[in-house]
Coordinates of C-alpha atoms in Angstrom, one line a residue:
M455 CA 0.5 -6.2 30.3
T456 CA 1.1 -7.3 26.6
A457 CA 4.4 -6.2 25.3
L458 CA 4.3 -3.5 22.5
P459 CA 5.0 -4.5 18.9
A460 CA 8.6 -4.0 17.9
A461 CA 7.3 -1.8 15.0
V462 CA 4.2 -1.1 13.0
L463 CA 4.5 -1.2 9.2
F464 CA 1.8 0.7 7.3
D465 CA 0.8 0.3 3.7
L466 CA -0.1 3.5 1.8
D467 CA -2.8 3.3 -0.8
G468 CA -6.1 2.2 0.4
T469 CA -4.8 1.8 3.9
L470 CA -3.7 5.2 5.1
I471 CA -4.9 7.4 2.2
D472 CA -8.1 7.1 0.1
S473 CA -6.1 6.9 -3.2
E474 CA -7.3 3.7 -4.8
P475 CA -10.0 5.7 -6.6
V476 CA -7.3 8.0 -8.0
W477 CA -5.4 5.0 -9.4
H478 CA -8.5 3.5 -10.8
E479 CA -9.5 6.6 -12.7
A480 CA -6.0 7.1 -14.0
L481 CA -6.0 3.4 -15.2
R482 CA -9.4 3.8 -16.8
R483 CA -8.1 6.8 -18.7
L484 CA -5.1 4.9 -19.8
A485 CA -7.3 2.1 -21.1
R486 CA -9.5 4.5 -23.0
D487 CA -6.3 6.1 -24.5
L488 CA -5.5 2.6 -25.8
G489 CA -8.9 2.3 -27.4
G490 CA -10.6 0.1 -24.8
E491 CA -12.4 0.1 -21.5
L492 CA -10.9 -1.3 -18.3
S493 CA -12.9 -4.4 -17.1
E494 CA -13.8 -4.8 -13.5
R495 CA -11.8 -8.0 -13.3
A496 CA -8.7 -6.0 -14.4
R497 CA -9.4 -3.2 -12.1
Q498 CA -9.5 -5.4 -9.1
A499 CA -6.3 -7.2 -10.3
T500 CA -4.4 -3.9 -10.2
V501 CA -5.2 -3.2 -6.5
G502 CA -2.0 -3.4 -4.4
T503 CA 0.3 -3.9 -7.3
N504 CA 3.0 -1.5 -8.8
V505 CA 3.0 0.6 -11.9
P506 CA 4.6 -2.0 -14.3
V507 CA 2.2 -4.7 -13.3
S508 CA -0.8 -2.4 -13.5
V509 CA 0.3 -1.3 -17.0
D510 CA 0.7 -4.9 -18.1
I511 CA -2.8 -5.7 -16.8
V512 CA -4.3 -2.8 -18.7
R513 CA -2.4 -3.7 -21.9
V514 CA -3.7 -7.3 -21.9
D515 CA -7.2 -6.3 -20.8
V516 CA -7.7 -3.9 -23.8
G517 CA -5.9 -6.1 -26.3
R518 CA -2.9 -3.8 -26.8
P519 CA 0.1 -6.0 -25.7
D520 CA 2.1 -4.1 -28.3
A521 CA 1.8 -0.7 -26.6
D522 CA 5.1 0.5 -25.0
P523 CA 5.0 -0.4 -21.2
V524 CA 7.6 2.3 -20.3
E525 CA 5.8 5.1 -22.0
L526 CA 2.5 4.0 -20.6
G527 CA 4.0 3.8 -17.1
A528 CA 5.3 7.3 -17.4
R529 CA 1.8 8.5 -18.5
L530 CA 0.1 6.7 -15.7
V531 CA 2.5 8.2 -13.1
A532 CA 2.0 11.7 -14.5
D533 CA -1.7 11.4 -14.3
V534 CA -1.7 10.0 -10.8
R535 CA 0.7 12.8 -9.7
Q536 CA -1.6 15.5 -11.0
R537 CA -4.6 13.9 -9.2
L538 CA -2.8 13.4 -5.9
A539 CA -1.7 17.0 -5.9
A540 CA -5.3 18.0 -5.6
G541 CA -5.1 17.0 -1.9
L542 CA -4.6 14.0 0.5
R543 CA -7.5 12.3 2.1
W544 CA -6.8 10.0 5.0
R545 CA -8.8 6.8 5.5
P546 CA -11.0 6.9 8.7
G547 CA -8.9 6.4 11.8
A548 CA -5.6 6.1 10.0
R549 CA -3.9 9.3 11.0
E550 CA -5.1 8.8 14.5
L551 CA -3.6 5.3 14.6
V552 CA -0.2 6.4 13.3
T553 CA -0.1 9.3 15.8
A554 CA -1.1 6.8 18.7
V555 CA 1.7 4.4 17.6
R556 CA 4.3 7.1 17.6
A557 CA 3.2 8.5 20.9
A558 CA 3.7 5.0 22.4
G559 CA 7.3 5.0 21.3
V560 CA 6.8 2.3 18.8
P561 CA 8.9 2.6 15.5
T562 CA 6.9 3.1 12.3
A563 CA 7.5 2.3 8.7
L564 CA 5.7 3.2 5.5
V565 CA 5.8 0.1 3.1
T566 CA 4.3 0.8 -0.3
N567 CA 4.4 -0.4 -4.0
T568 CA 4.0 3.4 -5.0
E569 CA 7.1 5.1 -6.3
R570 CA 9.0 7.6 -4.1
A571 CA 8.1 10.5 -6.3
L572 CA 4.4 9.9 -5.8
V573 CA 4.8 9.3 -2.1
R574 CA 6.4 12.8 -1.9
V575 CA 3.3 14.3 -3.7
S576 CA 1.0 12.6 -1.2
F577 CA 2.9 13.3 2.0
G578 CA 5.7 15.8 1.3
P579 CA 7.8 16.3 4.5
Q580 CA 5.3 14.4 6.5
V581 CA 6.9 11.1 5.4
E582 CA 9.9 11.8 7.7
E583 CA 7.7 13.2 10.4
L584 CA 5.4 10.2 10.6
F585 CA 7.6 7.3 9.8
D586 CA 11.1 6.3 11.0
V587 CA 11.7 4.5 7.7
S588 CA 9.9 4.3 4.3
V589 CA 10.3 1.6 1.6
C590 CA 8.9 2.5 -1.8
G591 CA 8.1 0.4 -4.9
D592 CA 11.0 1.7 -7.0
E593 CA 13.5 1.0 -4.2
V594 CA 13.2 -2.8 -4.0
R595 CA 14.0 -5.5 -6.6
R596 CA 10.7 -7.4 -6.0
S597 CA 7.6 -5.5 -5.0
K598 CA 4.5 -6.9 -3.1
P599 CA 3.2 -9.6 -3.0
D600 CA 6.9 -10.6 -2.6
P601 CA 8.0 -10.3 1.0
E602 CA 11.1 -8.2 0.2
P603 CA 9.4 -4.7 1.0
Y604 CA 8.4 -5.8 4.5
R605 CA 11.7 -7.6 5.2
T606 CA 13.6 -4.5 4.0
A607 CA 11.5 -2.3 6.4
A608 CA 12.1 -4.5 9.4
A609 CA 15.8 -4.8 8.6
R610 CA 16.2 -1.0 8.4
L611 CA 14.4 -0.7 11.7
G612 CA 16.6 -3.4 13.2
V613 CA 13.6 -5.6 14.3
D614 CA 12.4 -9.1 13.9
P615 CA 9.4 -9.1 11.5
A616 CA 7.7 -11.7 13.7
R617 CA 7.5 -9.0 16.4
T618 CA 5.8 -6.4 14.1
V619 CA 2.4 -5.7 12.8
A620 CA 1.7 -4.7 9.2
V621 CA -1.4 -2.8 8.4
E622 CA -2.8 -3.6 4.9
D623 CA -5.8 -3.5 2.7
S624 CA -5.1 -5.7 -0.3
P625 CA -4.5 -9.3 -1.1
A626 CA -0.9 -8.6 -2.6
G627 CA 0.2 -6.5 0.4
T628 CA -1.2 -8.9 2.9
A629 CA 0.5 -11.8 1.2
S630 CA 3.8 -9.8 1.2
A631 CA 3.6 -8.9 4.9
E632 CA 2.6 -12.4 6.0
A633 CA 5.4 -14.0 3.9
A634 CA 7.9 -11.7 5.6
G635 CA 6.7 -13.0 9.0
C636 CA 4.6 -10.1 10.2
A637 CA 1.3 -10.2 11.9
V638 CA -1.2 -8.5 9.7
L639 CA -4.2 -6.3 10.4
V640 CA -6.3 -6.2 7.3
V641 CA -8.6 -3.4 6.6
P642 CA -10.0 -4.2 3.1
A643 CA -10.8 -1.2 1.0
E644 CA -11.5 -2.3 -2.6
V645 CA -11.3 -6.0 -2.9
P646 CA -11.7 -8.9 -0.5
V647 CA -8.8 -10.4 1.3
P648 CA -8.9 -14.1 2.2
D649 CA -8.2 -15.5 5.7
G650 CA -4.8 -16.4 6.7
P651 CA -2.9 -17.8 9.7
R652 CA -1.3 -14.5 10.8
R653 CA -4.2 -12.2 9.7
A654 CA -6.9 -10.3 11.7
F655 CA -9.5 -8.2 10.1
A656 CA -11.2 -4.8 11.0
A657 CA -13.9 -2.9 9.2
S658 CA -11.8 0.3 9.6
L659 CA -9.0 1.7 11.6
V660 CA -11.4 3.7 13.7
D661 CA -11.1 2.6 17.4
V662 CA -8.0 0.4 16.6
G663 CA -5.4 1.2 19.2
V664 CA -1.8 0.3 20.1
A665 CA -3.0 -2.4 22.5
D666 CA -5.0 -4.1 19.7
L667 CA -1.9 -4.2 17.6
A668 CA 0.2 -5.7 20.5
D669 CA -2.4 -8.4 20.9
L670 CA -2.1 -9.3 17.3
V671 CA 1.6 -9.9 17.7
R672 CA 0.9 -12.0 20.8
R673 CA -1.7 -14.2 19.1
A674 CA 0.4 -14.7 15.9
A675 CA 3.4 -15.9 17.8

């Protein structure tokens, strides 16, 4: 029998919840408020990034590098908060997989570039119910694609990243997890993710089970 993973580390936006369209609409609105239209290239570049990076992409894209990034970031977060408050939509198979991992006794972590305040809007008390630890974008010095978020989650759980599986949807998040030493299950949502040495791909999380995640750790070793 293949040994279970030491932990499973889940990304949030686009992986567990269908929130990327929320971010994209908020970013489009921000671009329009600055007098422009968000290009498709810029939209794709924001996937998996944090608020400061997304704001900088928008400012450059619409030709407004003079706009105050702090004020724009606050406006973006307020808009996203209002949109998320309308309700949480899980990605297909996501909640079932989190439940199965916990039922198997495998520790779980939420690892996201999203700020803690917005995670609370999305999940409320479910954060503590579903995940043993959570690492948010405003709680690390360097966000994804830097490996710090995933290394931080593994350290808090007391596990070796090489014995964990990260579940991701974006190039930035996948690069972060792989650089931290995790095996990565990639379920692309908005933009393609290139192949990599510790990456496996699935069209969705439907029918993905704990045994599949355990096999990923074994094959990545």
